[in-house]
């Protein structure tokens, strides 16, 4: 039986990856931070099938301990301070968790089980102010946030340990991927949660920031398959994982409202832009400048060509299906809560 250790197991991706590895017959260990109130987050439903090890990416001793207990054959490093906006408020913590934390994990592997295979959760945020469209593995990086900068360190240290020590260490440069389990502060889930509440008469207008930003959005369930595939190859390498499509935040808003039977009409520009419900004339979306970032990533569009050709990876869930799944799940949940 293969053994896997997933850091950040209770996050969005951790939960889908744990499900995938359990299906494949792995023994799954998950690293989780101790909280004042026990909370298994997105893996509540799996808590009897996985083994939780308490630890923190900033505490190397806890990572050595996690390797000793798990004796993992594969380590998936998904733990991170993953919210870009927060990285301006907590730049040091973000660097310690998302940057130095990667070295802590690699050193723990090198000390306890150097032959273990390692996956690093790199990100399209490393492309930031994009130097070419679409972005691929060879595109130069230009991060635009403390998060992007910290992740770039994690990316290069992974490559460096591969080249320095011959470790089987891969980076997946994943573009935005969302799901019904996405954190509520990320724009897609913020939208679907609000649209469900507005539909049920429980919330005033949804306030957003930059609706012109373009993102390459896929479903997390498809993306965790690429993580696993990377660690099954003969050689370690880095891969872009993306859909090859890009959409504005505004398009996501329109589609989410459409799924609950509301057609929106846009009026005004910039910070005065609003969306009204065409049928009632009521304002359903407005702009709040507090949601704009000090530096923005205007467009992300990735080329999944290498992942498709070398890994045989394919996405199954379309953009339209992603929005539909998220809004239907939020509608059901909000109804139950109400
Ligand atoms: P997520 O839902 O925010 O999950 C992050 C996980 O990391 C949570 O379980 C969190 O635990 C844990 N964590 C945070 N700080 C930690 C620390 N100091 N020690 C141990 N665990 C810690 O993020 P996600 O969307 O699943 O993303 C997974 C990974 O992929 C992240 O590294 C993210 O940066 C990267 N990524 C994500 C995307 C995307 O679009 N989703 C794209 C590219 C790359 P708590 O519950 O305790 O906070
Ligand atoms: O923002 C704009 C915002 O916070 C997307 C993380 O998983 O993907 C994610 O990072 C866009 C940005 O995700 C609001 O300015 C407008 O342009 O959903 P987001 P992100 O910053 O792209 C990458 C690949 C990761 O690696 C990260 O871990 O939407 N936007 N109005 C807004 N964003 C938010 N959050 N809230 C708004 O009200």
Short mmCIF file of C-alpha atoms and ligand atoms in Angstrom, two decimals:
data_model
loop_
_atom_site.label_atom_id
_atom_site.label_comp_id
_atom_site.label_asym_id
_atom_site.label_seq_id
_atom_site.Cartn_x
_atom_site.Cartn_y
_atom_site.Cartn_z
CA UNK A 1 0.00 0.00 0.00
CA UNK A 2 1.47 3.37 -1.07
CA UNK A 3 1.60 6.08 1.59
CA UNK A 4 0.98 9.76 0.91
CA UNK A 5 1.34 12.84 3.09
CA UNK A 6 -0.77 15.88 2.15
CA UNK A 7 -0.01 19.21 3.81
CA UNK A 8 -3.05 21.52 3.85
CA UNK A 9 -5.34 18.48 3.70
CA UNK A 10 -8.33 20.38 5.10
CA UNK A 11 -8.16 23.02 2.34
CA UNK A 12 -9.98 22.92 -1.00
CA UNK A 13 -7.39 20.93 -2.99
CA UNK A 14 -6.30 18.79 -0.03
CA UNK A 15 -9.80 17.38 0.30
CA UNK A 16 -10.16 16.46 -3.39
CA UNK A 17 -6.67 14.99 -3.50
CA UNK A 18 -7.33 12.91 -0.36
CA UNK A 19 -10.48 11.51 -2.01
CA UNK A 20 -8.54 10.66 -5.19
CA UNK A 21 -5.69 8.93 -3.33
CA UNK A 22 -8.08 6.95 -1.11
CA UNK A 23 -9.88 5.77 -4.24
CA UNK A 24 -6.51 4.63 -5.60
CA UNK A 25 -5.85 2.61 -2.44
CA UNK A 26 -3.28 4.88 -0.74
CA UNK A 27 -2.89 5.20 3.00
CA UNK A 28 -3.41 8.96 3.42
CA UNK A 29 -1.80 11.12 6.12
CA UNK A 30 -2.72 14.79 6.39
CA UNK A 31 -0.83 17.62 8.05
CA UNK A 32 -3.12 20.06 9.82
CA UNK A 33 -2.55 23.06 12.11
CA UNK A 34 -3.83 22.80 15.64
CA UNK A 35 -6.81 25.13 16.17
CA UNK A 36 -8.48 26.23 19.42
CA UNK A 37 -11.62 24.44 18.24
CA UNK A 38 -11.19 21.10 16.48
CA UNK A 39 -12.24 21.61 12.86
CA UNK A 40 -11.56 19.22 9.99
CA UNK A 41 -12.68 21.76 7.37
CA UNK A 42 -13.19 20.13 3.97
CA UNK A 43 -12.21 16.63 5.15
CA UNK A 44 -14.88 16.16 7.85
CA UNK A 45 -16.41 13.40 5.74
CA UNK A 46 -13.04 11.59 5.50
CA UNK A 47 -11.89 11.83 9.09
CA UNK A 48 -12.19 8.10 9.73
CA UNK A 49 -10.32 7.22 6.53
CA UNK A 50 -7.26 9.46 6.90
CA UNK A 51 -4.67 9.96 9.62
CA UNK A 52 -4.20 13.53 10.80
CA UNK A 53 -0.79 14.67 12.01
CA UNK A 54 -0.65 18.06 13.70
CA UNK A 55 2.10 20.35 12.43
CA UNK A 56 2.91 23.68 10.87
CA UNK A 57 4.89 24.60 7.75
CA UNK A 58 6.90 27.10 9.80
CA UNK A 59 7.98 24.44 12.32
CA UNK A 60 10.61 22.12 10.75
CA UNK A 61 10.50 19.74 13.73
CA UNK A 62 6.81 19.08 13.13
CA UNK A 63 7.50 18.29 9.46
CA UNK A 64 10.31 15.87 10.36
CA UNK A 65 7.86 14.25 12.75
CA UNK A 66 5.22 14.02 10.02
CA UNK A 67 7.72 12.26 7.74
CA UNK A 68 8.78 9.88 10.55
CA UNK A 69 5.19 8.91 11.33
CA UNK A 70 3.96 8.63 7.75
CA UNK A 71 7.07 7.28 5.98
CA UNK A 72 5.33 8.77 2.94
CA UNK A 73 6.26 7.61 -0.56
CA UNK A 74 4.64 10.76 -1.98
CA UNK A 75 4.40 14.19 -0.34
CA UNK A 76 1.96 16.78 -1.70
CA UNK A 77 2.77 20.22 -0.33
CA UNK A 78 -0.53 22.09 -0.59
CA UNK A 79 -0.35 24.10 2.66
CA UNK A 80 -0.16 27.83 2.14
CA UNK A 81 -1.49 31.24 3.08
CA UNK A 82 -3.31 31.15 -0.23
CA UNK A 83 -5.34 34.37 -0.30
CA UNK A 84 -3.51 36.94 -2.46
CA UNK A 85 -5.18 40.00 -0.85
CA UNK A 86 -4.06 38.92 2.64
CA UNK A 87 -0.47 38.64 1.48
CA UNK A 88 -0.16 42.47 1.56
CA UNK A 89 -1.45 42.49 5.14
CA UNK A 90 0.72 39.54 6.27
CA UNK A 91 3.74 39.56 3.95
CA UNK A 92 6.14 37.97 6.44
CA UNK A 93 3.81 35.15 7.50
CA UNK A 94 3.08 34.52 3.80
CA UNK A 95 6.81 34.32 3.03
CA UNK A 96 7.47 32.01 5.98
CA UNK A 97 4.64 29.60 5.16
CA UNK A 98 4.61 29.72 1.33
CA UNK A 99 8.34 30.25 0.80
CA UNK A 100 10.55 29.00 3.66
CA UNK A 101 7.91 26.38 4.52
CA UNK A 102 8.75 24.60 1.25
CA UNK A 103 12.42 24.34 2.24
CA UNK A 104 11.34 23.05 5.66
CA UNK A 105 9.34 20.28 3.96
CA UNK A 106 12.09 19.41 1.48
CA UNK A 107 14.64 19.20 4.30
CA UNK A 108 12.34 16.95 6.34
CA UNK A 109 12.06 14.62 3.32
CA UNK A 110 15.83 14.73 2.73
CA UNK A 111 16.46 13.81 6.38
CA UNK A 112 13.91 11.02 6.79
CA UNK A 113 13.15 9.58 3.33
CA UNK A 114 15.07 11.23 0.47
CA UNK A 115 13.60 8.87 -2.14
CA UNK A 116 10.06 10.14 -1.44
CA UNK A 117 8.44 11.98 -4.35
CA UNK A 118 7.49 15.62 -3.79
CA UNK A 119 4.79 17.82 -5.33
CA UNK A 120 4.93 21.60 -4.84
CA UNK A 121 1.79 23.70 -5.32
CA UNK A 122 3.16 26.46 -7.53
CA UNK A 123 0.84 29.03 -9.06
CA UNK A 124 0.03 31.14 -12.10
CA UNK A 125 0.39 34.15 -9.75
CA UNK A 126 4.14 33.78 -10.41
CA UNK A 127 3.45 35.07 -13.96
CA UNK A 128 1.71 38.18 -12.52
CA UNK A 129 2.42 40.96 -14.99
CA UNK A 130 2.38 38.49 -17.83
CA UNK A 131 5.30 38.51 -20.24
CA UNK A 132 3.51 36.43 -22.90
CA UNK A 133 0.03 35.09 -23.67
CA UNK A 134 -0.69 32.25 -23.16
CA UNK A 135 1.64 31.49 -20.26
CA UNK A 136 3.60 28.23 -20.45
CA UNK A 137 6.42 26.51 -18.55
CA UNK A 138 9.05 28.70 -20.28
CA UNK A 139 7.30 32.06 -19.76
CA UNK A 140 9.40 34.44 -17.60
CA UNK A 141 7.97 35.12 -14.13
CA UNK A 142 6.92 38.56 -12.83
CA UNK A 143 5.00 38.17 -9.54
CA UNK A 144 2.75 41.05 -8.49
CA UNK A 145 2.02 40.29 -4.82
CA UNK A 146 3.89 39.13 -1.70
CA UNK A 147 2.05 35.82 -2.28
CA UNK A 148 3.43 35.52 -5.83
CA UNK A 149 6.93 36.39 -4.64
CA UNK A 150 6.84 33.83 -1.81
CA UNK A 151 5.51 31.14 -4.15
CA UNK A 152 8.27 31.89 -6.64
CA UNK A 153 10.84 31.13 -3.94
CA UNK A 154 9.02 27.84 -3.24
CA UNK A 155 9.05 27.06 -6.94
CA UNK A 156 12.79 27.65 -7.38
CA UNK A 157 13.81 25.85 -4.19
CA UNK A 158 11.89 22.80 -5.42
CA UNK A 159 13.76 22.91 -8.73
CA UNK A 160 17.02 23.51 -6.86
CA UNK A 161 16.60 20.45 -4.59
CA UNK A 162 15.85 18.39 -7.68
CA UNK A 163 19.07 19.59 -9.32
CA UNK A 164 21.23 19.67 -6.15
CA UNK A 165 20.24 16.37 -4.54
CA UNK A 166 18.56 14.46 -7.35
CA UNK A 167 15.28 14.48 -5.44
CA UNK A 168 12.08 13.59 -7.31
CA UNK A 169 10.59 17.06 -6.83
CA UNK A 170 7.95 18.54 -9.19
CA UNK A 171 6.13 21.85 -9.35
CA UNK A 172 2.63 22.12 -10.75
CA UNK A 173 2.06 25.69 -11.96
CA UNK A 174 -1.68 25.61 -11.46
CA UNK A 175 -3.99 28.32 -12.75
CA UNK A 176 -7.08 29.30 -10.72
CA UNK A 177 -9.22 26.33 -9.80
CA UNK A 178 -12.41 26.59 -7.84
CA UNK A 179 -15.17 24.38 -6.50
CA UNK A 180 -18.10 24.03 -4.15
CA UNK A 181 -15.43 23.82 -1.39
CA UNK A 182 -13.62 27.06 -2.30
CA UNK A 183 -13.01 29.54 0.57
CA UNK A 184 -15.72 32.23 0.65
CA UNK A 185 -13.32 35.18 0.29
CA UNK A 186 -12.16 34.11 -3.20
CA UNK A 187 -14.10 35.93 -5.89
CA UNK A 188 -15.90 32.94 -7.45
CA UNK A 189 -17.28 31.60 -4.18
CA UNK A 190 -17.99 35.12 -2.90
CA UNK A 191 -20.15 35.56 -6.01
CA UNK A 192 -22.01 32.22 -5.86
CA UNK A 193 -22.66 32.54 -2.13
CA UNK A 194 -24.00 36.10 -2.58
CA UNK A 195 -26.08 35.24 -5.66
CA UNK A 196 -27.75 32.41 -3.70
CA UNK A 197 -28.52 34.81 -0.82
CA UNK A 198 -29.81 37.52 -3.14
CA UNK A 199 -32.04 35.00 -4.92
CA UNK A 200 -33.49 33.92 -1.56
CA UNK A 201 -33.94 37.54 -0.42
CA UNK A 202 -31.31 37.24 2.33
CA UNK A 203 -28.65 39.73 1.15
CA UNK A 204 -28.32 43.27 -0.20
CA UNK A 205 -26.14 43.89 -3.29
CA UNK A 206 -22.90 42.03 -3.74
CA UNK A 207 -19.85 44.33 -3.46
CA UNK A 208 -16.86 43.55 -5.66
CA UNK A 209 -13.55 45.11 -6.70
CA UNK A 210 -11.95 44.89 -10.15
CA UNK A 211 -14.44 43.15 -12.44
CA UNK A 212 -12.19 43.51 -15.50
CA UNK A 213 -9.61 41.02 -14.17
CA UNK A 214 -9.42 37.92 -16.38
CA UNK A 215 -8.77 34.46 -15.01
CA UNK A 216 -8.29 30.95 -16.40
CA UNK A 217 -10.72 29.08 -14.13
CA UNK A 218 -11.00 25.28 -13.87
CA UNK A 219 -12.47 22.84 -11.32
CA UNK A 220 -10.23 21.62 -8.46
CA UNK A 221 -11.36 18.02 -8.95
CA UNK A 222 -9.74 17.99 -12.40
CA UNK A 223 -6.58 19.70 -11.14
CA UNK A 224 -5.71 17.26 -8.33
CA UNK A 225 -5.53 14.50 -10.96
CA UNK A 226 -2.66 16.41 -12.60
CA UNK A 227 -0.82 16.56 -9.24
CA UNK A 228 -0.98 12.79 -8.89
CA UNK A 229 0.04 12.20 -12.54
CA UNK A 230 3.17 14.35 -12.08
CA UNK A 231 4.42 12.02 -9.34
CA UNK A 232 3.81 8.86 -11.45
CA UNK A 233 6.23 9.84 -14.26
CA UNK A 234 9.72 8.41 -14.84
CA UNK A 235 11.30 11.83 -14.33
CA UNK A 236 10.46 14.81 -12.19
CA UNK A 237 9.46 17.95 -14.10
CA UNK A 238 7.32 21.11 -13.88
CA UNK A 239 3.97 21.53 -15.62
CA UNK A 240 1.42 24.25 -16.27
CA UNK A 241 -2.13 23.11 -15.51
CA UNK A 242 -4.81 25.35 -17.01
CA UNK A 243 -7.90 25.30 -19.24
CA UNK A 244 -6.65 27.54 -22.08
CA UNK A 245 -9.70 29.84 -21.66
CA UNK A 246 -9.94 33.16 -19.86
CA UNK A 247 -13.00 34.98 -18.51
CA UNK A 248 -13.61 38.33 -16.83
CA UNK A 249 -14.95 38.44 -13.26
CA UNK A 250 -17.97 40.24 -14.77
CA UNK A 251 -18.73 37.18 -16.95
CA UNK A 252 -18.68 34.94 -13.87
CA UNK A 253 -21.17 37.28 -12.19
CA UNK A 254 -23.53 37.25 -15.19
CA UNK A 255 -23.46 33.48 -15.48
CA UNK A 256 -24.05 32.88 -11.76
CA UNK A 257 -27.12 35.16 -11.80
CA UNK A 258 -28.33 33.50 -15.01
CA UNK A 259 -28.33 30.11 -13.27
CA UNK A 260 -30.83 31.40 -10.69
CA UNK A 261 -33.01 33.01 -13.36
CA UNK A 262 -31.83 36.62 -12.92
CA UNK A 263 -30.72 38.56 -15.97
CA UNK A 264 -28.40 41.43 -15.07
CA UNK A 265 -27.84 44.72 -16.87
CA UNK A 266 -24.65 46.73 -16.32
CA UNK A 267 -24.74 50.51 -15.84
CA UNK A 268 -22.05 53.14 -15.14
CA UNK A 269 -18.27 52.76 -15.21
CA UNK A 270 -15.32 52.23 -12.88
CA UNK A 271 -16.21 52.60 -9.20
CA UNK A 272 -19.73 53.75 -10.21
CA UNK A 273 -20.50 50.56 -12.10
CA UNK A 274 -23.53 48.61 -10.93
CA UNK A 275 -25.56 45.65 -12.13
CA UNK A 276 -29.31 45.74 -11.90
CA UNK A 277 -31.82 42.90 -12.04
CA UNK A 278 -33.47 43.56 -15.42
CA UNK A 279 -36.83 42.30 -14.21
CA UNK A 280 -37.10 44.34 -10.99
CA UNK A 281 -34.65 47.25 -11.56
CA UNK A 282 -33.04 46.48 -8.17
CA UNK A 283 -29.26 46.88 -7.81
CA UNK A 284 -27.66 43.47 -7.31
CA UNK A 285 -23.94 44.31 -7.72
CA UNK A 286 -21.92 47.41 -6.86
CA UNK A 287 -18.22 48.28 -6.69
CA UNK A 288 -16.35 48.88 -3.45
CA UNK A 289 -12.82 50.25 -3.91
CA UNK A 290 -11.67 48.40 -0.77
CA UNK A 291 -11.62 45.18 -2.82
CA UNK A 292 -9.08 46.55 -5.32
CA UNK A 293 -5.48 45.37 -4.81
CA UNK A 294 -2.30 47.48 -4.55
CA UNK A 295 -1.05 45.72 -7.71
CA UNK A 296 -3.31 43.62 -9.94
CA UNK A 297 -2.79 40.61 -12.17
CA UNK A 298 -4.89 41.72 -15.14
CA UNK A 299 -4.97 38.56 -17.20
CA UNK A 300 -4.08 34.91 -16.74
CA UNK A 301 -4.36 32.42 -19.56
CA UNK A 302 -2.39 29.19 -19.44
CA UNK A 303 -1.41 26.63 -22.04
CA UNK A 304 -1.99 23.06 -20.76
CA UNK A 305 -0.25 21.58 -23.84
CA UNK A 306 2.70 19.96 -22.01
CA UNK A 307 0.47 18.47 -19.28
CA UNK A 308 -1.90 17.12 -21.92
CA UNK A 309 0.84 15.63 -24.07
CA UNK A 310 3.20 14.28 -21.41
CA UNK A 311 0.85 13.45 -18.54
CA UNK A 312 -2.21 12.61 -20.62
CA UNK A 313 -4.09 15.07 -18.41
CA UNK A 314 -7.46 16.34 -19.57
CA UNK A 315 -9.95 18.62 -17.89
CA UNK A 316 -13.49 17.30 -17.73
CA UNK A 317 -15.43 20.16 -16.13
CA UNK A 318 -16.11 23.21 -18.33
CA UNK A 319 -16.31 26.82 -17.14
CA UNK A 320 -20.12 26.80 -17.48
CA UNK A 321 -20.38 23.53 -15.53
CA UNK A 322 -18.07 24.91 -12.80
CA UNK A 323 -20.28 27.97 -12.27
CA UNK A 324 -23.41 25.79 -12.30
CA UNK A 325 -22.05 23.36 -9.71
CA UNK A 326 -20.97 26.17 -7.39
CA UNK A 327 -24.23 28.08 -7.56
CA UNK A 328 -26.43 24.99 -7.15
CA UNK A 329 -24.42 23.86 -4.13
CA UNK A 330 -24.62 27.33 -2.52
CA UNK A 331 -28.35 27.62 -3.20
CA UNK A 332 -28.97 24.32 -1.44
CA UNK A 333 -26.72 25.19 1.52
CA UNK A 334 -28.15 28.70 1.99
CA UNK A 335 -31.70 27.30 1.85
CA UNK A 336 -30.83 24.76 4.55
CA UNK A 337 -29.18 27.39 6.74
CA UNK A 338 -32.12 29.74 6.32
P1 LIG B 1 -6.70 26.58 0.73
O1 LIG B 1 -8.08 26.05 0.59
O2 LIG B 1 -6.50 27.96 1.27
O3 LIG B 1 -5.88 25.53 1.64
C1 LIG B 1 -4.66 25.86 2.19
C2 LIG B 1 -4.35 24.90 3.32
O4 LIG B 1 -3.09 25.25 3.89
C3 LIG B 1 -5.35 24.92 4.47
O5 LIG B 1 -5.61 23.60 4.84
C4 LIG B 1 -4.60 25.65 5.58
O6 LIG B 1 -4.98 25.25 6.87
C5 LIG B 1 -3.19 25.17 5.31
N1 LIG B 1 -2.18 26.02 5.95
C6 LIG B 1 -2.06 27.38 5.90
N2 LIG B 1 -1.01 27.77 6.62
C7 LIG B 1 -0.44 26.66 7.15
C8 LIG B 1 0.68 26.43 8.00
N3 LIG B 1 1.42 27.44 8.46
N4 LIG B 1 0.97 25.15 8.33
C9 LIG B 1 0.20 24.13 7.90
N5 LIG B 1 -0.88 24.29 7.10
C10 LIG B 1 -1.18 25.54 6.73
O7 LIG B 1 -5.93 26.53 -0.67
P2 LIG B 1 -6.22 25.62 -1.97
O8 LIG B 1 -7.05 26.43 -2.91
O9 LIG B 1 -6.65 24.27 -1.56
O10 LIG B 1 -4.76 25.57 -2.62
C11 LIG B 1 -3.85 24.54 -2.31
C12 LIG B 1 -2.44 25.00 -2.66
O11 LIG B 1 -2.38 25.30 -4.05
C13 LIG B 1 -1.98 26.25 -1.96
O12 LIG B 1 -0.59 26.11 -1.73
C14 LIG B 1 -2.24 27.36 -2.94
O13 LIG B 1 -1.36 28.45 -2.71
C15 LIG B 1 -1.93 26.64 -4.24
N6 LIG B 1 -2.62 27.10 -5.43
C16 LIG B 1 -3.97 27.24 -5.43
C17 LIG B 1 -4.62 27.62 -6.60
C18 LIG B 1 -6.12 27.75 -6.65
O14 LIG B 1 -6.63 28.39 -7.59
N7 LIG B 1 -6.87 27.15 -5.72
C19 LIG B 1 -3.88 27.85 -7.77
C20 LIG B 1 -2.50 27.67 -7.73
C21 LIG B 1 -1.88 27.28 -6.56
P3 LIG B 1 -5.90 26.16 7.85
O15 LIG B 1 -7.29 25.65 7.64
O16 LIG B 1 -5.34 25.87 9.19
O17 LIG B 1 -5.73 27.60 7.44
O1 LIG B 2 -9.29 36.94 -7.23
C1 LIG B 2 -10.69 40.08 -8.56
C2 LIG B 2 -9.31 40.12 -7.94
O2 LIG B 2 -9.07 36.24 -4.84
C3 LIG B 2 -9.49 36.78 -8.60
C4 LIG B 2 -5.74 31.89 -5.29
O3 LIG B 2 -6.22 30.57 -5.27
O4 LIG B 2 -5.67 31.91 -7.69
C5 LIG B 2 -6.20 32.58 -6.56
O5 LIG B 2 -5.77 33.93 -6.53
C6 LIG B 2 -9.64 38.14 -9.27
C7 LIG B 2 -8.58 39.16 -8.86
O6 LIG B 2 -8.09 34.79 -6.71
C8 LIG B 2 -13.06 40.82 -5.92
O7 LIG B 2 -8.80 41.46 -7.93
C9 LIG B 2 -12.69 41.48 -7.94
O8 LIG B 2 -8.15 39.85 -9.99
O9 LIG B 2 -10.50 34.86 -6.41
P1 LIG B 2 -9.29 35.68 -6.21
P2 LIG B 2 -6.60 35.13 -7.18
O10 LIG B 2 -6.11 36.39 -6.60
O11 LIG B 2 -6.58 35.01 -8.67
C10 LIG B 2 -4.24 31.86 -7.74
C11 LIG B 2 -3.84 31.07 -8.97
C12 LIG B 2 -3.62 31.35 -6.50
O12 LIG B 2 -2.57 30.74 -6.51
C13 LIG B 2 -4.20 31.86 -5.21
O13 LIG B 2 -3.84 31.00 -4.13
O14 LIG B 2 -10.88 38.71 -8.87
N1 LIG B 2 -11.77 40.53 -7.66
N2 LIG B 2 -13.49 41.68 -6.88
C14 LIG B 2 -11.97 40.10 -6.42
N3 LIG B 2 -11.33 39.16 -5.70
C15 LIG B 2 -11.78 38.91 -4.45
N4 LIG B 2 -11.19 37.94 -3.73
N5 LIG B 2 -12.84 39.60 -3.91
C16 LIG B 2 -13.52 40.57 -4.60
O15 LIG B 2 -14.45 41.17 -4.10
#
